[in-house]
Amino acid sequence: MSTLLEIGGLTKRFGGLTALSDVSFNVAEDAITGLIGPNGAGKTTCFNLITGTFSATSGTIRFRGQDISGLPPHRIVQHGLARTFQAATTFPKASVRENILRGALLRHPLGLGSMLFGGGAARRAEQGARDTVDKVMEALELTEHADRAAGTLAYGHQKRLGVAIGLATRPGLLLLDEPAAGLNPDEVDRFGSMLKEIREGFGVSVLIVEHHMRLIMRVCDHLVVLDHGEKIAEGAPDRVRDDPKVIEAYLGADHAK
Amino acid sequence: MSVAKSYPTSRSLPMGLFWAAALVLVAVIPWITGSTFHFHIAIMVCISAMATGGLAVTAWVGQLSLAHAAFAGLGAYTSVLLVTRFDLPVLLGLPAGALVAGAVAFVIGAPLLRLRGVYFVLITFALNELFRLIMLDVPALSGGSSGIAGIPKLSIFGMTLSSYEEVYPFALLCLALVMGLLVLIRKGQLGRRFGAVEENLALAEASGIPTARTQNLAFTLGSAIAGFSGAFLAHYVGFISPETFGFQLSVSYVIMLVTGGRLALWGPLVGALFLTPLPEFLRGAVEYQHIIYGVILIAVLRFLPQGLAGLPAQLSRKGDRS
Ligand SMILES: Nc1ncnc2c1ncn2[C@@H]1O[C@H](COP(=O)(O)OP(=O)(O)OP(=O)(O)O)[C@@H](O)[C@H]1O
Ligand SMILES: [Mg+2]
């Protein structure tokens, strides 16, 4: 399997706090990679650095061999690297279909003239984007809610809509930040199946942050474990699960609570 | 699967026709009464609606500018100076005013729009004051505190529009052009981008929308429209001074926009239509204008969060529930 994303020596300091310290790992193509660790380990910070929301204190980020560090978020999505947010994040007033369309249009860019005056190019772009939207809604089981305002959806559906928007940008790698948080056990299981279907159907690789260990163990091909901003383990899920360092990090965190 | 609905969802046609007919009826009032005073108010409504329309474009990407009057002033001074010093026809002065106001907005927009929410409001408020002070400081250009009087009247192709009756159709035409531009922005792909930026900036950026550039485009377009309206106002009234474009005017535009409906396509028009005539009809009470505006603003914020333009939808929703 070839490497899609290479993280090298990634470090982020917020004032005196080192949220991420010299973290390196690779994300393989066509795989579902899990990024796990206790609360405050630096997982979301890692996502924010990869997707350009924050700039790294030091380190390199290469996607498909290209250096993408320092690019603004909207340019990084164009490179094929999309992300979802930890909180349920949607365009609340727009319909589900419109939400996904706003992501899908990335792959159908238009000049200012076409954006204002419409015409053939705008119509083709819209049609192409709508085809993507239908496919994405189908895959994430949102079709029946297509015309509802996103803000009125149940929490679980909003989380799924977040994934749908990211998927609609047709990424090579999709970064999911706790997509199953707040879902009931049935929904979590269903989401795991969807994730596998998405990988096949859309040919997308996934880097997923999750606290649901059952889901992680079920879907992930490879795990990276962070604790206090440092990488403490990496490898196949069943091996990482038995790693004493990992057990200690989680137990330690549990005792602290 | 149902046929894809276009965004934003268009109202049913009969309702649209009803509102169009109502608008036409209001627009012809001056011709029915024949009153010069009514013509004047109608022209002022057109100018306010254009300016407020410009403010709406910026509001559609989630930013509220309190420097809108300064951009109107920029357009006004540009046109007046070009017309009086370089003999430019007034008909070209108006777009020149829009161009200069838009260009200035484009240049200062990039750093300015990094500030969001109340910080953007505050910095634009300060900018409006800065504009007034600078204009007071360059009397050679602006006429200083005594302003510029005797500004050439509006004229098209050498024909001067000397009476209110002649100015009004031209004002309606200009307003139609501005509203046409607003419709194009809102109904096309640009409106979709604006909506995304307004609703959730971080998600818009993460979805591949260049949010900084999109906001600056809106600010540039909106401020250019302000410049156009300011130039129109200057040639119509015939007198401008730095005080004409003080922050009170910016506040008036904001109140008109919020009253009409900050995010509604027809909000600017509705807001200007209701609020412009008010002080004119309360001739003896002009000094109370700001109090009246303030009370109306509070009432709207309390009872009509979507503004007057959102009233029909709000009423029908109430109807559904009962
Ligand atoms: N913008 C910021 N400014 C300052 N400190 C921050 C910022 N973002 C994160 N941090 C800090 O960095 C550390 C790592 O936070 P991060 O959100 O990456 O953790 P996480 O692994 O995503 O945790 P969780 O599982 O709770 O989501 C925390 O101590 C957090 O307080
Ligand atoms: Mg997190």
Coordinates of C-alpha atoms and ligand atoms in Angstrom, one line a residue:
Chain A
M1 CA 0.0 0.0 0.0
S2 CA 1.4 3.4 -0.9
T3 CA 1.6 6.3 1.4
L4 CA -1.0 9.1 1.1
L5 CA -0.1 11.4 4.0
E6 CA 3.3 11.8 5.7
I7 CA 3.5 13.6 9.0
G8 CA 7.0 14.4 10.0
G9 CA 8.1 15.8 13.4
L10 CA 4.9 17.8 13.8
T11 CA 5.0 20.1 16.8
K12 CA 2.5 22.7 18.0
R13 CA 2.9 25.0 21.0
F14 CA 0.1 27.3 22.3
G15 CA 2.1 29.7 24.4
G16 CA 3.7 27.6 27.1
L17 CA 1.6 24.5 26.3
T18 CA 2.9 21.9 23.9
A19 CA -0.2 20.4 22.4
L20 CA 1.7 18.3 19.9
S21 CA 5.3 17.3 20.2
D22 CA 7.5 15.8 17.4
V23 CA 4.8 13.5 16.1
S24 CA 5.5 11.5 12.9
F25 CA 3.3 8.9 11.2
N26 CA 2.0 7.9 7.8
V27 CA -1.4 7.3 6.5
A28 CA -1.7 4.6 3.8
E29 CA -3.9 4.8 0.7
D30 CA -7.1 2.8 0.7
A31 CA -6.9 2.2 4.5
I32 CA -8.9 3.4 7.5
T33 CA -6.4 4.7 10.0
G34 CA -7.4 5.5 13.6
L35 CA -5.9 8.3 15.6
I36 CA -6.7 7.7 19.2
G37 CA -5.7 8.8 22.7
P38 CA -7.2 10.2 25.9
N39 CA -8.9 13.6 26.1
G40 CA -6.5 16.4 25.5
A41 CA -4.0 14.2 23.8
G42 CA -3.7 16.5 20.8
K43 CA -5.8 14.7 18.2
T44 CA -7.9 17.6 17.1
T45 CA -4.8 19.8 17.2
C46 CA -3.2 17.4 14.8
F47 CA -6.3 17.7 12.5
N48 CA -6.2 21.4 12.7
L49 CA -2.5 21.4 11.6
I50 CA -3.0 19.0 8.7
T51 CA -6.0 20.9 7.4
G52 CA -4.4 24.4 7.7
T53 CA -6.6 25.8 10.4
F54 CA -3.5 26.4 12.5
S55 CA 0.1 26.6 11.3
A56 CA 2.5 24.2 12.9
T57 CA 5.4 25.4 15.2
S58 CA 7.6 23.0 13.2
G59 CA 7.3 19.8 11.2
T60 CA 6.3 18.7 7.7
I61 CA 3.0 17.6 6.2
R62 CA 3.1 16.0 2.8
F63 CA 0.0 14.8 0.9
R64 CA 0.6 12.7 -2.1
G65 CA 4.3 13.7 -1.9
Q66 CA 3.4 17.4 -2.0
D67 CA 4.2 19.8 0.8
I68 CA 0.9 21.3 1.9
S69 CA 2.0 23.0 5.1
G70 CA 1.2 26.7 5.2
L71 CA -1.7 26.5 2.8
P72 CA -5.1 27.9 3.9
P73 CA -7.8 25.3 4.6
H74 CA -9.8 25.9 1.4
R75 CA -6.7 25.2 -0.7
I76 CA -5.9 22.0 1.2
V77 CA -9.4 20.7 0.4
Q78 CA -8.7 21.3 -3.2
H79 CA -5.7 19.0 -2.9
G80 CA -8.1 16.3 -1.8
L81 CA -7.9 16.4 1.9
A82 CA -11.2 17.1 3.6
R83 CA -12.1 17.2 7.3
T84 CA -15.1 17.1 9.6
F85 CA -15.4 18.9 13.0
Q86 CA -15.6 17.4 16.4
A87 CA -18.9 19.3 17.1
A88 CA -21.9 18.8 14.9
T89 CA -21.1 21.4 12.2
T90 CA -23.5 22.2 9.4
F91 CA -25.0 25.1 7.6
P92 CA -28.0 25.2 9.9
K93 CA -30.4 27.2 7.8
A94 CA -29.9 25.5 4.5
S95 CA -31.5 22.2 3.5
V96 CA -29.5 19.0 3.8
R97 CA -29.2 18.9 0.0
E98 CA -28.0 22.5 -0.1
N99 CA -25.4 21.7 2.7
I100 CA -23.9 18.9 0.7
L101 CA -24.1 20.9 -2.6
R102 CA -21.9 23.6 -1.1
G103 CA -19.2 20.9 -0.6
A104 CA -19.8 19.3 -4.0
L105 CA -19.4 22.5 -6.0
L106 CA -15.7 22.5 -5.1
R107 CA -15.1 20.1 -7.9
H108 CA -17.1 22.3 -10.3
P109 CA -15.4 25.7 -10.2
L110 CA -16.9 28.6 -12.0
G111 CA -15.7 32.1 -13.0
L112 CA -17.4 35.2 -11.5
G113 CA -19.4 35.8 -14.7
S114 CA -20.9 32.3 -14.6
M115 CA -21.6 32.6 -10.9
L116 CA -23.6 35.9 -11.5
F117 CA -25.2 35.3 -14.8
G118 CA -25.7 31.6 -14.9
G119 CA -25.6 30.1 -18.4
G120 CA -24.5 26.7 -19.7
A121 CA -21.3 26.4 -17.6
A122 CA -23.2 27.1 -14.4
R123 CA -26.0 24.7 -15.3
R124 CA -23.5 21.9 -16.1
A125 CA -21.6 22.6 -12.8
E126 CA -24.9 22.5 -10.9
Q127 CA -26.0 19.3 -12.5
G128 CA -22.6 17.6 -11.9
A129 CA -22.6 18.7 -8.3
R130 CA -26.2 17.5 -7.8
D131 CA -25.2 14.0 -9.1
T132 CA -22.5 13.9 -6.4
V133 CA -25.0 15.1 -3.8
D134 CA -27.5 12.3 -4.6
K135 CA -24.8 9.7 -4.4
V136 CA -23.5 11.1 -1.1
M137 CA -27.0 11.3 0.4
E138 CA -27.6 7.8 -0.5
A139 CA -24.4 6.5 1.0
L140 CA -25.0 8.3 4.3
E141 CA -28.7 7.6 4.4
L142 CA -29.8 11.2 4.4
T143 CA -31.9 11.1 1.2
E144 CA -35.2 11.1 3.1
H145 CA -34.1 14.3 4.9
A146 CA -32.9 16.0 1.7
D147 CA -35.3 19.0 2.0
R148 CA -35.1 19.6 5.8
A149 CA -33.1 22.4 7.3
A150 CA -29.9 21.0 8.7
G151 CA -30.4 22.8 12.0
T152 CA -33.7 20.9 12.6
L153 CA -32.1 17.4 12.2
A154 CA -31.4 15.0 15.1
Y155 CA -27.9 15.2 16.5
G156 CA -26.8 11.9 14.9
H157 CA -28.0 13.0 11.5
Q158 CA -26.2 16.3 11.8
K159 CA -23.0 14.4 12.5
R160 CA -23.6 12.3 9.4
L161 CA -24.3 15.4 7.4
G162 CA -20.9 16.7 8.4
V163 CA -19.3 13.6 6.9
A164 CA -21.5 14.0 3.8
I165 CA -20.3 17.6 3.2
G166 CA -16.7 16.5 3.5
L167 CA -17.3 13.5 1.2
A168 CA -19.0 15.7 -1.4
T169 CA -15.7 17.5 -2.0
R170 CA -14.5 14.1 -3.4
P171 CA -11.4 13.9 -1.1
G172 CA -8.6 11.3 -1.4
L173 CA -8.4 11.4 2.4
L174 CA -11.2 12.2 4.7
L175 CA -10.3 13.3 8.3
L176 CA -13.2 12.5 10.7
D177 CA -13.0 14.0 14.2
E178 CA -15.2 11.9 16.5
P179 CA -17.9 11.2 14.0
A180 CA -19.7 8.7 16.3
A181 CA -19.6 10.9 19.4
G182 CA -23.2 11.2 20.8
L183 CA -24.6 8.4 18.7
N184 CA -26.5 5.6 20.4
P185 CA -24.9 2.0 20.1
D186 CA -27.1 1.0 17.1
E187 CA -26.1 4.2 15.3
V188 CA -22.5 3.6 16.0
D189 CA -22.7 0.2 14.5
R190 CA -24.5 1.5 11.5
F191 CA -22.0 4.2 11.1
G192 CA -19.1 1.7 11.1
S193 CA -20.8 -0.2 8.2
M194 CA -21.3 3.1 6.3
L195 CA -17.7 4.0 6.7
K196 CA -16.6 0.8 5.1
E197 CA -19.1 1.2 2.3
I198 CA -17.9 4.8 1.8
R199 CA -14.3 3.6 1.5
E200 CA -15.3 1.2 -1.3
G201 CA -17.9 3.3 -3.0
F202 CA -16.0 6.5 -3.1
G203 CA -12.4 5.2 -3.1
V204 CA -11.5 7.4 -0.2
S205 CA -9.0 6.7 2.6
V206 CA -9.9 7.7 6.1
L207 CA -8.1 9.1 9.1
I208 CA -10.5 8.8 12.1
V209 CA -10.4 10.2 15.6
E210 CA -12.7 8.3 17.9
H211 CA -13.2 7.3 21.6
H212 CA -15.6 4.4 20.7
M213 CA -13.1 1.6 20.9
R214 CA -15.4 -1.0 19.5
L215 CA -15.9 1.0 16.4
I216 CA -12.1 1.7 16.1
M217 CA -11.3 -2.0 16.5
R218 CA -13.9 -3.0 13.9
V219 CA -13.1 -0.5 11.1
C220 CA -9.4 0.5 11.4
D221 CA -6.6 -1.2 9.6
H222 CA -3.9 0.7 11.5
L223 CA -3.8 2.8 14.7
V224 CA -1.7 5.7 15.9
V225 CA -1.9 6.5 19.6
L226 CA -1.3 9.9 21.1
D227 CA -0.9 10.9 24.7
H228 CA 0.0 14.3 26.1
G229 CA 1.0 15.4 22.6
E230 CA 3.3 12.6 21.9
K231 CA 3.0 9.4 19.8
I232 CA 3.2 6.5 22.2
A233 CA 2.3 3.6 19.9
E234 CA 1.5 2.7 16.4
G235 CA 0.5 -0.5 14.6
A236 CA -2.2 -3.1 13.9
P237 CA -5.3 -2.6 16.1
D238 CA -5.0 -5.9 18.1
R239 CA -1.4 -5.3 18.8
V240 CA -1.8 -1.7 19.9
R241 CA -4.7 -2.8 22.2
D242 CA -2.4 -5.0 24.2
D243 CA 0.5 -2.4 24.3
P244 CA 1.2 -1.7 28.0
K245 CA 2.0 2.0 27.2
V246 CA -1.5 2.4 25.6
I247 CA -3.2 0.6 28.5
E248 CA -1.5 2.8 31.0
A249 CA -2.3 6.0 29.1
Y250 CA -6.0 5.1 29.1
L251 CA -6.1 3.8 32.6
G252 CA -4.2 6.7 33.9
A253 CA -6.6 9.1 32.2
D254 CA -9.5 7.1 33.7
H255 CA -8.0 7.2 37.2
A256 CA -7.6 11.0 36.9
K257 CA -11.3 11.5 36.2
Chain B
M1 CA -37.0 11.1 -5.9
S2 CA -38.5 14.5 -6.0
V3 CA -37.3 17.1 -8.5
A4 CA -34.4 19.0 -7.1
K5 CA -35.4 22.3 -5.6
S6 CA -33.3 25.3 -6.5
Y7 CA -31.8 27.5 -3.8
P8 CA -33.0 29.7 -2.3
T9 CA -36.4 28.2 -2.5
S10 CA -38.5 30.5 -4.5
R11 CA -41.9 31.5 -3.2
S12 CA -45.0 30.4 -5.1
L13 CA -45.6 32.5 -8.2
P14 CA -49.0 34.1 -7.1
M15 CA -47.4 35.5 -4.0
G16 CA -44.6 36.9 -6.0
L17 CA -47.1 38.5 -8.4
F18 CA -49.0 40.0 -5.4
W19 CA -45.9 41.6 -4.0
A20 CA -44.8 42.9 -7.4
A21 CA -48.2 44.5 -8.0
A22 CA -48.1 46.1 -4.5
L23 CA -44.6 47.5 -5.3
V24 CA -45.8 49.0 -8.6
L25 CA -48.8 50.5 -6.8
V26 CA -46.5 52.2 -4.2
A27 CA -44.1 53.3 -6.9
V28 CA -46.8 55.2 -8.9
I29 CA -48.2 57.1 -6.0
P30 CA -46.4 60.3 -6.9
W31 CA -47.8 60.2 -10.4
I32 CA -51.3 59.7 -9.0
T33 CA -51.1 62.5 -6.4
G34 CA -48.9 64.7 -8.6
S35 CA -47.4 66.2 -5.4
T36 CA -43.8 67.5 -5.8
F37 CA -43.3 66.5 -2.1
H38 CA -44.3 62.9 -2.9
F39 CA -41.9 62.8 -5.9
H40 CA -39.1 64.0 -3.6
I41 CA -39.9 61.3 -1.0
A42 CA -40.1 58.7 -3.6
I43 CA -36.6 59.7 -5.0
M44 CA -35.2 59.6 -1.5
V45 CA -36.6 56.1 -1.0
C46 CA -34.9 55.0 -4.2
I47 CA -31.5 56.4 -3.1
S48 CA -31.8 54.9 0.4
A49 CA -32.9 51.6 -1.0
M50 CA -29.9 51.5 -3.3
A51 CA -27.5 52.3 -0.4
T52 CA -29.2 49.8 1.9
G53 CA -29.0 47.2 -0.9
G54 CA -25.2 47.7 -1.0
L55 CA -25.1 47.2 2.8
A56 CA -27.1 44.0 2.4
V57 CA -24.5 42.5 0.1
T58 CA -21.9 42.9 2.8
A59 CA -24.4 41.6 5.4
W60 CA -25.0 38.5 3.3
V61 CA -21.5 37.3 4.1
G62 CA -22.1 38.0 7.8
Q63 CA -20.4 41.4 8.2
L64 CA -22.1 44.6 9.3
S65 CA -20.4 47.7 8.0
L66 CA -20.7 51.0 9.8
A67 CA -18.6 52.7 7.2
H68 CA -21.3 52.5 4.5
A69 CA -21.9 56.3 4.6
A70 CA -18.2 56.9 4.1
F71 CA -18.3 54.8 0.9
A72 CA -21.4 56.7 -0.2
G73 CA -19.4 59.9 0.5
L74 CA -16.4 58.6 -1.5
G75 CA -18.6 58.0 -4.4
A76 CA -20.2 61.4 -4.0
Y77 CA -16.9 63.4 -3.9
T78 CA -15.5 61.4 -6.7
S79 CA -18.4 62.1 -9.0
V80 CA -18.7 65.8 -8.0
L81 CA -15.0 66.4 -8.4
L82 CA -14.8 64.7 -11.8
V83 CA -17.9 66.5 -13.0
T84 CA -17.0 69.9 -11.8
R85 CA -13.2 69.9 -12.5
F86 CA -12.9 67.6 -15.4
D87 CA -16.2 68.1 -17.1
L88 CA -17.1 64.5 -16.9
P89 CA -20.8 63.9 -17.8
V90 CA -22.8 63.2 -14.7
L91 CA -24.0 59.9 -16.2
L92 CA -20.4 58.8 -16.1
G93 CA -19.7 60.3 -12.7
L94 CA -22.1 57.9 -11.0
P95 CA -20.3 54.7 -12.1
A96 CA -17.0 56.5 -11.5
G97 CA -18.1 57.0 -7.9
A98 CA -19.0 53.4 -7.6
L99 CA -15.7 52.3 -9.1
V100 CA -13.6 54.4 -6.6
A101 CA -15.6 53.4 -3.6
G102 CA -15.4 49.7 -4.7
A103 CA -11.6 50.0 -5.3
V104 CA -11.0 51.5 -1.9
A105 CA -13.1 48.8 -0.3
F106 CA -11.2 46.1 -2.1
V107 CA -7.8 47.5 -0.9
I108 CA -8.8 48.0 2.8
G109 CA -11.1 45.0 2.8
A110 CA -8.4 42.3 3.0
P111 CA -7.0 43.4 6.4
L112 CA -10.3 44.8 7.7
L113 CA -12.4 41.7 7.2
R114 CA -10.0 39.6 9.3
L115 CA -11.9 41.3 12.2
R116 CA -15.3 39.7 12.7
G117 CA -18.5 40.5 14.4
V118 CA -18.5 43.4 16.8
Y119 CA -14.8 44.2 16.0
F120 CA -15.6 44.7 12.4
V121 CA -18.5 47.0 13.3
L122 CA -16.2 49.0 15.6
I123 CA -13.4 49.4 13.1
T124 CA -15.8 50.4 10.3
F125 CA -17.4 52.9 12.7
A126 CA -13.9 54.4 13.4
L127 CA -13.2 54.5 9.6
N128 CA -16.4 56.5 9.0
E129 CA -15.2 59.1 11.5
L130 CA -11.8 59.0 9.9
F131 CA -13.3 59.7 6.5
R132 CA -15.3 62.7 7.9
L133 CA -12.2 64.1 9.6
I134 CA -10.0 63.7 6.6
M135 CA -12.6 65.4 4.3
L136 CA -12.8 68.3 6.8
D137 CA -9.1 68.6 6.6
V138 CA -8.8 68.9 2.8
P139 CA -11.0 72.0 2.1
A140 CA -9.3 72.3 -1.3
L141 CA -11.0 69.1 -2.4
S142 CA -14.1 68.9 -0.2
G143 CA -15.0 72.5 0.5
G144 CA -14.3 71.8 4.2
S145 CA -17.0 72.2 6.7
S146 CA -19.0 74.6 4.4
G147 CA -19.2 71.8 1.8
I148 CA -19.7 72.0 -1.9
A149 CA -22.9 73.7 -3.1
G150 CA -24.3 74.2 -6.6
I151 CA -23.4 70.6 -7.7
P152 CA -24.5 70.0 -11.3
K153 CA -27.9 68.4 -11.6
L154 CA -28.3 64.8 -12.9
S155 CA -28.4 64.7 -16.6
I156 CA -28.5 62.0 -19.2
F157 CA -26.9 62.5 -22.7
G158 CA -26.8 66.2 -22.2
M159 CA -30.5 66.4 -21.0
T160 CA -30.6 67.9 -17.5
L161 CA -33.2 66.3 -15.2
S162 CA -34.2 69.6 -13.6
S163 CA -37.6 68.7 -12.1
Y164 CA -38.6 66.1 -9.5
E165 CA -40.8 64.5 -12.1
E166 CA -37.9 64.0 -14.4
V167 CA -35.5 62.7 -11.8
Y168 CA -37.9 60.1 -10.5
P169 CA -38.0 57.7 -13.5
F170 CA -34.2 57.8 -13.6
A171 CA -34.1 57.0 -9.9
L172 CA -36.4 54.1 -10.4
L173 CA -34.3 52.8 -13.3
C174 CA -31.1 53.0 -11.2
L175 CA -32.8 51.2 -8.3
A176 CA -34.0 48.6 -10.7
L177 CA -30.5 48.0 -11.8
V178 CA -29.2 47.7 -8.3
M179 CA -31.9 45.4 -7.3
G180 CA -31.3 43.4 -10.5
L181 CA -27.6 43.0 -9.4
L182 CA -28.8 41.9 -5.9
V183 CA -31.1 39.3 -7.5
L184 CA -28.2 38.0 -9.7
I185 CA -26.0 37.7 -6.6
R186 CA -28.6 36.0 -4.5
K187 CA -30.0 33.5 -7.1
G188 CA -26.7 32.5 -8.7
Q189 CA -23.8 30.4 -7.4
L190 CA -22.4 33.5 -5.7
G191 CA -25.4 33.6 -3.4
R192 CA -24.8 30.0 -2.4
R193 CA -21.2 30.9 -1.5
F194 CA -22.3 34.0 0.4
G195 CA -24.8 31.9 2.3
A196 CA -22.2 29.3 3.3
V197 CA -19.8 32.0 4.5
E198 CA -22.6 33.7 6.5
E199 CA -23.9 30.6 8.1
N200 CA -20.7 28.9 9.1
L201 CA -17.4 30.4 8.1
A202 CA -15.2 27.6 9.4
L203 CA -17.2 24.9 7.6
A204 CA -17.3 27.0 4.4
E205 CA -13.6 27.3 4.4
A206 CA -13.3 23.6 5.1
S207 CA -15.6 22.9 2.2
G208 CA -13.2 24.7 -0.2
I209 CA -14.8 28.1 -0.3
P210 CA -12.2 30.9 -0.2
T211 CA -13.9 32.7 2.6
A212 CA -11.6 35.7 2.8
R213 CA -11.8 36.4 -0.9
T214 CA -15.6 35.9 -0.8
Q215 CA -16.1 38.3 2.0
N216 CA -13.9 40.9 0.3
L217 CA -15.9 40.5 -3.0
A218 CA -19.1 41.2 -1.1
F219 CA -17.6 44.2 0.7
T220 CA -16.3 45.5 -2.6
L221 CA -19.6 45.1 -4.4
G222 CA -21.6 46.5 -1.5
S223 CA -19.4 49.5 -1.1
A224 CA -19.4 50.2 -4.8
I225 CA -23.2 50.3 -4.7
A226 CA -22.9 52.7 -1.8
G227 CA -20.6 54.9 -3.9
F228 CA -23.1 54.9 -6.7
S229 CA -26.0 55.9 -4.3
G230 CA -23.8 58.6 -2.8
A231 CA -23.0 60.1 -6.2
F232 CA -26.7 60.0 -7.1
L233 CA -27.6 61.8 -3.8
A234 CA -25.0 64.5 -4.4
H235 CA -26.2 65.4 -7.8
Y236 CA -29.9 65.2 -6.8
V237 CA -29.6 67.3 -3.6
G238 CA -27.0 69.6 -5.1
F239 CA -25.0 70.0 -1.9
I240 CA -22.6 67.8 0.1
S241 CA -20.4 68.3 3.1
P242 CA -18.4 65.9 5.2
E243 CA -21.2 65.9 7.7
T244 CA -23.6 64.6 5.0
F245 CA -21.8 61.3 5.3
G246 CA -21.3 61.1 9.0
F247 CA -21.9 58.0 11.0
Q248 CA -25.5 58.9 11.6
L249 CA -26.1 58.1 7.9
S250 CA -24.4 54.7 8.3
V251 CA -26.6 54.0 11.4
S252 CA -29.7 54.9 9.4
Y253 CA -28.7 52.4 6.7
V254 CA -28.1 49.7 9.2
I255 CA -31.5 50.4 10.8
M256 CA -33.2 50.3 7.4
L257 CA -31.5 47.0 6.6
V258 CA -32.4 45.4 9.9
T259 CA -35.9 46.7 9.8
G260 CA -36.4 45.3 6.2
G261 CA -34.6 42.1 6.9
R262 CA -30.9 41.7 7.2
L263 CA -30.7 38.5 5.1
A264 CA -33.8 38.9 2.9
L265 CA -33.4 39.7 -0.8
W266 CA -36.1 42.4 -0.6
G267 CA -35.2 43.6 2.9
P268 CA -33.3 46.7 1.8
L269 CA -36.1 47.8 -0.4
V270 CA -38.8 47.2 2.2
G271 CA -36.7 48.9 5.0
A272 CA -36.0 52.0 2.9
L273 CA -39.6 52.1 1.8
F274 CA -40.9 52.2 5.4
L275 CA -38.2 54.3 7.1
T276 CA -37.2 57.0 4.5
P277 CA -40.6 58.7 4.4
L278 CA -41.1 58.7 8.2
P279 CA -38.9 61.7 9.1
E280 CA -40.1 63.6 6.0
F281 CA -43.7 63.3 7.1
L282 CA -42.8 64.3 10.6
R283 CA -41.5 67.6 9.4
G284 CA -41.7 69.4 12.7
A285 CA -40.1 66.5 14.4
V286 CA -37.0 66.0 12.3
E287 CA -34.9 66.1 15.5
Y288 CA -36.7 63.1 16.8
Q289 CA -35.8 61.0 13.7
H290 CA -33.1 59.1 15.6
I291 CA -35.3 58.4 18.5
I292 CA -38.1 57.2 16.2
Y293 CA -35.6 55.0 14.3
G294 CA -34.2 53.7 17.6
V295 CA -37.7 52.7 18.9
I296 CA -38.5 51.0 15.6
L297 CA -35.2 49.1 15.6
I298 CA -35.9 47.8 19.1
A299 CA -39.4 46.8 18.2
V300 CA -38.2 45.0 15.0
L301 CA -35.4 43.2 16.9
R302 CA -37.9 42.1 19.6
F303 CA -40.9 41.1 17.4
L304 CA -39.6 40.6 13.8
P305 CA -36.2 38.9 13.9
Q306 CA -36.3 38.4 10.1
G307 CA -37.4 42.0 9.6
L308 CA -40.5 43.2 7.7
A309 CA -39.6 41.2 4.7
G310 CA -39.9 38.0 6.8
L311 CA -43.3 39.0 8.2
P312 CA -45.5 37.1 5.6
A313 CA -43.5 33.9 6.3
Q314 CA -43.6 34.5 10.0
L315 CA -47.4 35.0 9.9
S316 CA -48.1 31.9 7.7
R317 CA -45.9 29.8 10.1
K318 CA -48.1 31.0 13.0
G319 CA -51.1 30.1 11.0
D320 CA -49.8 26.6 10.4
R321 CA -49.3 26.0 14.1
S322 CA -52.7 27.1 15.2
Ligands
LIG1 N1 -6.6 27.0 20.2 C1 -6.0 26.5 21.3 N2 -5.4 27.4 22.1 C2 -4.7 26.9 23.2 N3 -4.7 25.6 23.6 C3 -5.3 24.7 22.8 C4 -6.0 25.1 21.6 N4 -6.5 24.0 21.0 C5 -6.1 23.0 21.8 N5 -5.4 23.4 22.9 C6 -4.9 22.5 23.9 O1 -4.1 21.5 23.3 C7 -4.3 20.3 24.0 C8 -4.7 19.3 23.0 O2 -6.1 19.6 22.7 P1 -6.9 18.8 21.5 O3 -8.1 19.5 21.3 O4 -6.0 18.6 20.4 O5 -7.1 17.4 22.2 P2 -7.9 16.1 21.7 O6 -7.0 15.0 21.7 O7 -8.7 16.4 20.5 O8 -9.0 15.9 22.9 P3 -10.5 15.4 22.9 O9 -10.5 13.9 22.8 O10 -11.0 15.9 24.2 O11 -11.2 16.1 21.8 C9 -5.2 20.5 25.1 O12 -4.5 20.7 26.3 C10 -5.9 21.8 24.7 O13 -6.4 22.6 25.9
MG2 MG -10.6 16.6 20.0

